Coordinates of C-alpha atoms and ligand atoms in Angstrom, one line a residue:
X1 CA 29.6 -5.4 4.8
X2 CA 27.5 -7.9 2.8
X3 CA 28.2 -8.1 -1.0
X4 CA 26.6 -9.9 -3.9
X5 CA 27.0 -13.7 -3.9
X6 CA 29.5 -15.0 -6.5
X7 CA 28.0 -15.3 -9.9
X8 CA 24.8 -13.4 -9.0
X9 CA 22.8 -12.3 -12.0
X10 CA 20.1 -9.7 -11.7
X11 CA 17.0 -9.9 -13.9
X12 CA 15.4 -6.7 -15.2
X13 CA 12.8 -7.9 -17.8
X14 CA 11.1 -10.9 -19.3
X15 CA 10.7 -13.0 -16.1
X16 CA 7.8 -13.9 -13.8
X17 CA 7.2 -13.7 -10.1
X18 CA 4.7 -15.9 -8.2
X19 CA 2.1 -13.5 -6.9
X20 CA 1.3 -10.1 -5.6
X21 CA 0.5 -9.7 -1.9
X22 CA -1.8 -6.8 -0.8
X23 CA -1.5 -4.8 2.4
X24 CA -4.1 -2.2 1.6
X25 CA -6.6 -3.8 4.0
X26 CA -4.5 -4.5 7.0
X27 CA -2.1 -1.6 6.9
X28 CA -4.8 0.7 5.5
X29 CA -7.0 -0.2 8.5
X30 CA -4.0 0.4 10.8
X31 CA -3.2 3.8 9.3
X32 CA -6.8 5.1 9.1
X33 CA -7.3 7.4 12.1
X34 CA -11.0 6.7 12.3
X35 CA -11.1 3.1 10.9
X36 CA -13.4 1.9 8.2
X37 CA -16.6 0.0 7.9
X38 CA -16.7 -3.6 7.0
X39 CA -19.0 -3.3 4.0
X40 CA -16.6 -0.8 2.3
X41 CA -13.6 -2.9 3.3
X42 CA -15.2 -5.9 1.6
X43 CA -15.9 -3.7 -1.6
X44 CA -12.2 -2.8 -1.5
X45 CA -11.2 -6.4 -1.3
X46 CA -13.4 -7.2 -4.3
X47 CA -11.8 -4.3 -6.2
X48 CA -8.2 -5.3 -5.4
X49 CA -8.8 -9.0 -6.1
X50 CA -10.7 -8.2 -9.3
X51 CA -7.6 -6.4 -10.5
X52 CA -5.5 -9.6 -10.3
X53 CA -4.1 -9.5 -6.7
X54 CA -4.4 -12.9 -5.2
X55 CA -2.9 -12.7 -1.8
X56 CA -4.6 -10.5 0.8
X57 CA -3.2 -9.6 4.2
X58 CA -5.9 -9.0 6.8
X59 CA -5.9 -8.5 10.5
X60 CA -4.5 -7.3 12.9
X61 CA -7.2 -6.0 15.4
X62 CA -9.4 -7.8 17.8
X63 CA -12.5 -7.3 15.7
X64 CA -10.9 -8.4 12.4
X65 CA -11.3 -12.1 12.9
X66 CA -15.1 -11.6 12.7
X67 CA -14.6 -9.5 9.5
X68 CA -12.4 -12.2 8.0
X69 CA -15.2 -14.7 8.6
X70 CA -17.5 -12.4 6.5
X71 CA -14.9 -12.0 3.8
X72 CA -14.5 -15.8 3.6
X73 CA -18.2 -16.3 3.4
X74 CA -18.3 -13.7 0.6
X75 CA -15.7 -15.8 -1.2
X76 CA -16.9 -19.3 -0.5
X77 CA -20.7 -18.9 -0.2
X78 CA -21.4 -15.8 -2.3
X79 CA -18.7 -16.1 -5.0
X80 CA -17.9 -12.3 -4.6
X81 CA -14.2 -12.9 -4.5
X82 CA -12.2 -14.9 -7.0
X83 CA -11.5 -18.6 -6.1
X84 CA -7.8 -18.1 -6.5
X85 CA -7.6 -15.5 -3.6
X86 CA -5.7 -16.4 -0.5
X87 CA -6.0 -14.7 2.8
X88 CA -3.4 -14.3 5.5
X89 CA -4.3 -13.1 9.0
X90 CA -1.5 -11.0 10.5
X91 CA -0.6 -11.2 14.1
X92 CA 2.6 -10.6 16.2
X93 CA 3.9 -12.2 19.3
X94 CA 2.8 -9.2 21.2
X95 CA -0.9 -9.6 20.4
X96 CA -1.2 -13.3 19.6
X97 CA -3.3 -14.4 22.6
X98 CA -6.5 -12.4 22.0
X99 CA -6.1 -12.9 18.3
X100 CA -5.8 -16.7 18.6
X101 CA -8.9 -16.6 20.7
X102 CA -10.8 -14.5 18.2
X103 CA -9.7 -16.8 15.3
X104 CA -10.9 -19.8 17.1
X105 CA -14.2 -18.3 18.1
X106 CA -15.1 -16.6 14.8
X107 CA -13.6 -18.7 12.0
X108 CA -14.8 -22.2 11.2
X109 CA -12.1 -24.9 11.0
X110 CA -12.8 -25.5 7.3
X111 CA -11.9 -21.8 6.7
X112 CA -8.9 -21.9 9.1
X113 CA -7.5 -24.9 7.2
X114 CA -7.4 -22.8 4.0
X115 CA -6.0 -19.6 5.3
X116 CA -2.6 -18.4 6.4
X117 CA -1.7 -16.9 9.6
X118 CA 1.4 -14.7 9.4
X119 CA 3.5 -14.4 12.6
X120 CA 5.6 -11.4 13.2
X121 CA 8.1 -10.3 15.9
X122 CA 9.3 -13.9 16.2
X123 CA 12.3 -12.9 18.3
X124 CA 10.1 -12.1 21.3
X125 CA 10.7 -14.5 24.2
X126 CA 12.8 -16.8 22.0
X127 CA 14.5 -18.3 25.0
X128 CA 11.2 -19.8 25.9
X129 CA 10.4 -20.7 22.3
X130 CA 7.3 -18.5 22.1
X131 CA 7.2 -18.5 18.3
X132 CA 7.4 -22.3 18.2
X133 CA 4.6 -22.5 20.9
X134 CA 2.4 -20.0 19.1
X135 CA 2.8 -21.9 15.8
X136 CA 1.8 -25.1 17.6
X137 CA -1.2 -23.3 19.2
X138 CA -2.3 -22.0 15.8
X139 CA -2.1 -25.5 14.3
X140 CA -4.1 -26.9 17.2
X141 CA -7.0 -24.6 16.5
X142 CA -7.0 -25.7 12.8
X143 CA -4.9 -23.1 11.0
X144 CA -3.6 -24.8 7.9
X145 CA -0.8 -22.6 6.7
X146 CA 1.7 -20.3 8.4
X147 CA 4.1 -17.7 7.2
X148 CA 6.3 -15.2 9.0
X149 CA 7.2 -11.5 8.9
X150 CA 10.8 -10.7 9.9
X151 CA 10.7 -7.1 11.2
X152 CA 13.8 -4.9 10.8
X153 CA 14.9 -1.4 11.5
X154 CA 17.5 -1.3 8.7
X155 CA 20.1 1.5 8.8
X156 CA 20.2 2.0 5.0
X157 CA 22.7 -0.9 4.7
X158 CA 22.7 -4.5 5.9
X159 CA 25.8 -5.7 7.8
X160 CA 27.0 -9.2 8.3
X161 CA 25.6 -9.4 11.9
X162 CA 22.2 -8.3 10.8
X163 CA 22.2 -10.7 7.9
X164 CA 23.3 -13.6 10.2
X165 CA 20.4 -12.7 12.6
X166 CA 17.9 -12.8 9.7
X167 CA 19.2 -16.2 8.7
X168 CA 18.8 -17.5 12.3
X169 CA 15.1 -16.4 12.2
X170 CA 14.7 -18.0 8.8
X171 CA 16.1 -21.2 10.2
X172 CA 13.5 -21.1 13.0
X173 CA 10.8 -20.7 10.3
X174 CA 12.3 -23.7 8.4
X175 CA 12.1 -25.8 11.5
X176 CA 8.4 -25.0 11.7
X177 CA 7.8 -26.0 8.1
X178 CA 7.3 -22.3 7.1
X179 CA 8.8 -21.4 3.7
X180 CA 7.0 -18.1 2.9
X181 CA 8.7 -15.2 4.6
X182 CA 8.2 -11.5 4.4
X183 CA 11.3 -9.3 5.0
X184 CA 10.0 -6.2 6.6
X185 CA 11.7 -2.8 6.1
X186 CA 9.6 -1.8 9.0
X187 CA 10.7 1.8 9.2
X188 CA 11.4 2.4 5.5
X189 CA 15.1 3.1 5.8
X190 CA 16.5 0.5 3.4
X191 CA 18.1 1.9 0.3
X192 CA 18.0 0.2 -3.2
X193 CA 21.6 -0.8 -3.3
X194 CA 21.3 -2.6 0.1
X195 CA 17.9 -4.1 -0.9
X196 CA 19.6 -5.6 -4.0
X197 CA 22.4 -7.2 -2.0
X198 CA 20.0 -8.4 0.7
X199 CA 17.6 -10.0 -1.7
X200 CA 20.4 -11.7 -3.7
X201 CA 21.9 -13.2 -0.6
X202 CA 18.7 -14.4 1.0
X203 CA 17.6 -16.1 -2.2
X204 CA 21.0 -17.6 -2.7
X205 CA 21.3 -19.0 0.8
X206 CA 17.6 -20.1 1.2
X207 CA 16.6 -21.7 -2.1
X208 CA 13.7 -23.5 -0.4
X209 CA 12.0 -20.2 0.6
X210 CA 9.7 -17.7 -1.1
X211 CA 10.5 -14.1 0.0
X212 CA 8.8 -10.8 -0.4
X213 CA 9.7 -7.3 0.8
X214 CA 7.5 -5.3 3.0
X215 CA 8.9 -2.0 1.7
X216 CA 7.8 1.0 3.7
X217 CA 7.9 4.3 1.9
X218 CA 9.3 6.7 4.6
X219 CA 12.1 7.8 2.2
X220 CA 9.8 7.8 -0.9
X221 CA 11.5 4.7 -2.3
X222 CA 9.2 1.8 -1.1
X223 CA 8.1 1.1 -4.7
X224 CA 11.7 1.3 -6.0
X225 CA 13.0 -1.1 -3.2
X226 CA 10.2 -3.6 -4.0
X227 CA 11.1 -3.6 -7.7
X228 CA 14.8 -4.0 -6.8
X229 CA 13.9 -6.9 -4.6
X230 CA 12.4 -8.9 -7.5
X231 CA 15.2 -7.8 -9.9
X232 CA 17.5 -9.6 -7.5
X233 CA 15.5 -12.7 -6.9
X234 CA 12.6 -12.2 -4.5
X235 CA 9.6 -14.2 -5.8
X236 CA 6.7 -12.0 -4.8
X237 CA 5.8 -8.3 -4.5
X238 CA 3.9 -6.8 -1.6
X239 CA 2.3 -3.3 -1.4
X240 CA -0.9 -1.5 -1.3
X241 CA -3.0 0.2 -4.0
X242 CA -2.3 3.9 -3.8
X243 CA 0.7 2.8 -1.7
X244 CA -1.6 2.5 1.3
X245 CA 0.3 1.5 4.4
X246 CA 1.3 2.9 7.7
X247 CA 2.8 6.4 7.7
X248 CA 4.0 7.2 4.2
X249 CA 2.8 3.8 3.0
X250 CA 4.2 0.9 1.2
X251 CA 5.1 0.1 -2.5
X252 CA 2.4 1.3 -4.8
X253 CA 0.9 -1.7 -6.6
X254 CA -0.4 0.2 -9.6
X255 CA 3.0 1.7 -10.3
X256 CA 4.6 -1.7 -10.0
X257 CA 2.0 -3.0 -12.5
X258 CA 2.9 -0.2 -14.9
X259 CA 6.6 -1.1 -14.7
X260 CA 5.8 -4.8 -15.0
X261 CA 3.9 -4.1 -18.2
X262 CA 6.8 -2.1 -19.7
X263 CA 9.4 -4.8 -18.7
X264 CA 7.3 -7.9 -19.6
X265 CA 7.4 -9.1 -16.0
X266 CA 4.4 -11.3 -15.4
X267 CA 2.7 -12.7 -12.4
X268 CA 2.0 -16.4 -12.3
X269 CA -1.0 -16.3 -10.0
X270 CA -3.0 -13.9 -12.2
X271 CA -2.5 -11.0 -14.6
X272 CA -2.5 -7.5 -13.2
X273 CA -5.0 -4.9 -14.6
X274 CA -3.6 -1.4 -14.2
X275 CA -7.0 0.3 -14.8
X276 CA -8.7 -1.8 -12.1
X277 CA -5.8 -1.3 -9.7
X278 CA -6.1 2.4 -10.2
X279 CA -9.8 2.3 -9.6
X280 CA -9.2 0.3 -6.4
X281 CA -6.5 2.9 -5.4
X282 CA -9.1 5.7 -5.6
X283 CA -11.6 3.6 -3.8
X284 CA -9.1 3.0 -0.9
X285 CA -9.2 6.8 -0.3
X286 CA -12.9 6.7 0.2
X287 CA -12.8 3.6 2.3
X288 CA -10.1 4.9 4.7
X289 CA -11.3 8.6 4.7
X290 CA -8.0 9.7 3.1
X291 CA -8.1 13.1 1.3
X292 CA -8.1 12.3 -2.5
X293 CA -4.7 12.7 -4.0
X294 CA -4.9 14.4 -7.4
X295 CA -1.3 13.7 -8.6
X296 CA -0.4 10.3 -7.2
X297 CA 1.6 8.4 -9.8
X298 CA -0.6 6.2 -12.1
X299 CA -3.8 6.4 -10.1
X300 CA -4.2 10.1 -9.0
X301 CA -7.5 11.4 -10.3
X302 CA -5.8 14.3 -12.2
X303 CA -2.6 12.6 -13.1
X304 CA -3.6 12.2 -16.7
X305 CA -4.2 15.9 -17.1
X306 CA -1.5 17.9 -18.8
X307 CA -0.8 21.5 -19.4
X308 CA -1.3 22.1 -23.2
X309 CA 1.0 25.1 -23.2
X310 CA 4.8 25.6 -23.0
X311 CA 5.2 23.2 -20.1
X312 CA 3.9 20.3 -22.2
X313 CA 7.3 18.6 -22.4
X314 CA 6.1 15.1 -23.3
X315 CA 4.6 16.3 -26.5
X316 CA 7.8 18.2 -27.4
X317 CA 9.8 15.0 -26.7
X318 CA 7.5 13.1 -29.0
X319 CA 6.0 10.9 -26.3
X320 CA 2.5 12.3 -26.2
X321 CA 0.0 10.1 -24.5
X322 CA -3.8 10.0 -24.4
X323 CA -4.2 12.6 -21.7
X324 CA -6.7 15.4 -21.0
X325 CA -5.2 18.8 -21.7
X326 CA -5.9 22.0 -19.8
X327 CA -4.5 25.6 -20.0
X328 CA -3.4 27.9 -17.3
X329 CA -1.7 31.3 -17.2
X330 CA 1.7 29.8 -17.5
X331 CA 0.8 27.7 -20.5
X332 CA -1.0 30.6 -22.3
X333 CA 0.8 31.9 -25.3
X334 CA -0.6 33.4 -28.6
X335 CA 1.3 30.8 -30.5
X336 CA -0.5 27.9 -28.7
X337 CA -3.9 29.6 -29.1
X338 CA -3.2 29.6 -32.9
X339 CA -2.1 26.0 -32.8
X340 CA -5.2 24.9 -30.8
X341 CA -7.5 26.7 -33.2
X342 CA -5.7 25.4 -36.2
X343 CA -5.9 21.8 -34.9
X344 CA -9.6 22.3 -34.3
X345 CA -9.9 23.3 -38.1
X346 CA -10.2 27.1 -37.9
X347 CA -10.1 29.2 -41.0
X348 CA -6.4 29.9 -42.0
X349 CA -7.3 33.6 -42.7
X350 CA -8.6 34.0 -39.2
X351 CA -5.4 32.5 -37.8
X352 CA -3.3 35.2 -39.6
X353 CA -5.3 37.9 -37.7
X354 CA -2.8 38.7 -34.9
X355 CA -5.1 41.3 -33.3
X356 CA -7.9 38.6 -33.0
X357 CA -5.4 36.1 -31.5
X358 CA -4.3 38.8 -29.0
X359 CA -7.9 39.6 -28.0
X360 CA -8.6 35.9 -27.4
X361 CA -5.4 35.7 -25.4
X362 CA -6.4 38.7 -23.2
X363 CA -9.9 37.3 -22.7
X364 CA -8.7 33.9 -21.6
X365 CA -6.1 35.4 -19.3
X366 CA -8.8 37.5 -17.6
X367 CA -11.0 34.4 -17.2
X368 CA -8.1 32.5 -15.7
X369 CA -7.2 35.3 -13.3
X370 CA -10.8 35.5 -12.1
X371 CA -11.0 31.7 -11.7
X372 CA -7.8 31.7 -9.7
X373 CA -9.2 34.3 -7.2
X374 CA -12.3 32.2 -6.7
X375 CA -10.3 29.0 -6.3
X376 CA -7.9 30.6 -3.9
X377 CA -10.7 31.3 -1.5
X378 CA -12.2 27.9 -2.0
X379 CA -8.9 26.1 -1.5
X380 CA -8.0 27.9 1.7
X381 CA -11.4 26.9 3.1
X382 CA -11.1 23.3 2.0
X383 CA -7.5 22.9 3.2
X384 CA -8.5 24.2 6.6
X385 CA -11.5 21.8 6.7
X386 CA -9.3 18.9 5.7
X387 CA -6.7 19.7 8.4
X388 CA -9.5 20.1 11.0
X389 CA -11.1 16.8 9.8
X390 CA -8.0 14.9 10.9
X391 CA -7.5 16.9 14.1
X392 CA -9.7 14.9 16.5
X393 CA -7.9 11.6 16.4
X394 CA -7.9 9.6 19.6
X395 CA -4.4 10.2 21.1
X396 CA -2.5 8.4 23.8
X397 CA -3.5 11.1 26.3
X398 CA -7.1 10.0 25.8
X399 CA -6.2 6.7 27.3
X400 CA -5.2 8.5 30.5
X401 CA -8.3 10.7 30.5
X402 CA -10.5 7.8 29.9
X403 CA -8.8 5.8 32.6
X404 CA -9.4 8.6 35.0
X405 CA -13.1 8.8 34.0
X406 CA -13.6 5.1 34.5
X407 CA -11.8 5.1 37.9
X408 CA -13.9 8.1 39.1
X409 CA -17.2 6.4 37.9
X410 CA -16.2 3.2 39.8
X411 CA -15.4 5.2 42.9
X412 CA -18.7 7.1 42.7
X413 CA -20.6 3.8 42.3
X414 CA -18.8 2.2 45.2
X415 CA -19.7 5.2 47.4
X416 CA -23.4 4.9 46.4
X417 CA -23.4 1.1 47.1
X418 CA -21.6 1.8 50.4
X419 CA -24.3 4.2 51.4
Ligands
KIV1 C1 4.0 -5.4 12.2 C2 4.6 -5.8 10.8 C3 3.9 -7.0 10.2 C4 4.6 -4.6 9.9 O1 3.6 -4.2 9.4 C5 5.9 -3.9 9.7 O2 7.0 -4.5 10.0 O3 5.8 -2.8 9.1

């Protein structure tokens, strides 16, 4: 089992990393069951880059190269995207052929020279040096910069064999002049202790590389793993606003930004703006047709609302923050009614009238019970609608049904022509 390199020193505060890389667009597009339109995607890129994110991953579909052309026009011709923003088109060795063709066809060489292409699944056909040949092909069409994604199905820990395999792939990258490498926890099974040891060793053994973790959130710890990766030496963070990414998503950029602010961790490429990241997170729901999440950490649209009653623990602990308060049945106590009225400046004589306070209590309780009954009915209807909304995704079975339709149509046409 791998252990920390000798003398390894983690860093927990007062340091800087190079940049933040965003996966909202690429993985968001991959996760969205019905896709998204290009003009909204461009607005989202504007929102994310306007919040201080400088590295945007795009791709990976056949139509995305044409979109990237529009995005780069928006940057270079229209000034809609900050100058400092870098774009990386993501492809894998399973899909490189049509994507190379699309890049060559849609993106002018002066743009290709500026952008990155990220190559994933580099083990495929390594006996025939496919990765090296694809890197060469990309350079021949004018791609100026390459990076790699090393995909992994970690098992919670990283053993010596797995680590040696990773280093072999890193060496192949080095031979191609690639020094920016994403370490993918592709199925989101890495645990923070293993992330720490992995990051410390990779940085120790490959001082000439910049690494970042592609931390999937299948166990709910994508954000924690990403933080741990920079505590132990990785030089960039990657994630999505609202944690957008395939399945349970990736590290949540607005949460990372909040921790960075608390720990005085800065980003060399540009400062992060938590408010703007949170706005981008809410916009991502609209762009990718995701049901709005009220309670998502940092950016949920209700996350700054707190029960003013007995469950208002932060105030009790003396850590009250600028939040909006509400009351419900659980938080409703005569003592809080008195306190709320007193804080609003009510007459002290009135506050001593227990019967009055009790009447207010009963009236509010009745209102709340009535509201609950209305909301119950509304919620059941909305929840059913939301589930129904996502029900008609195109599934793999539709490929077979469509194949059959096309085959039959062709046969019918052949019969007509034959006649
Ligand atoms: C396909 C790659 C780039 C990926 O997204 C992953 O490993 O999760």
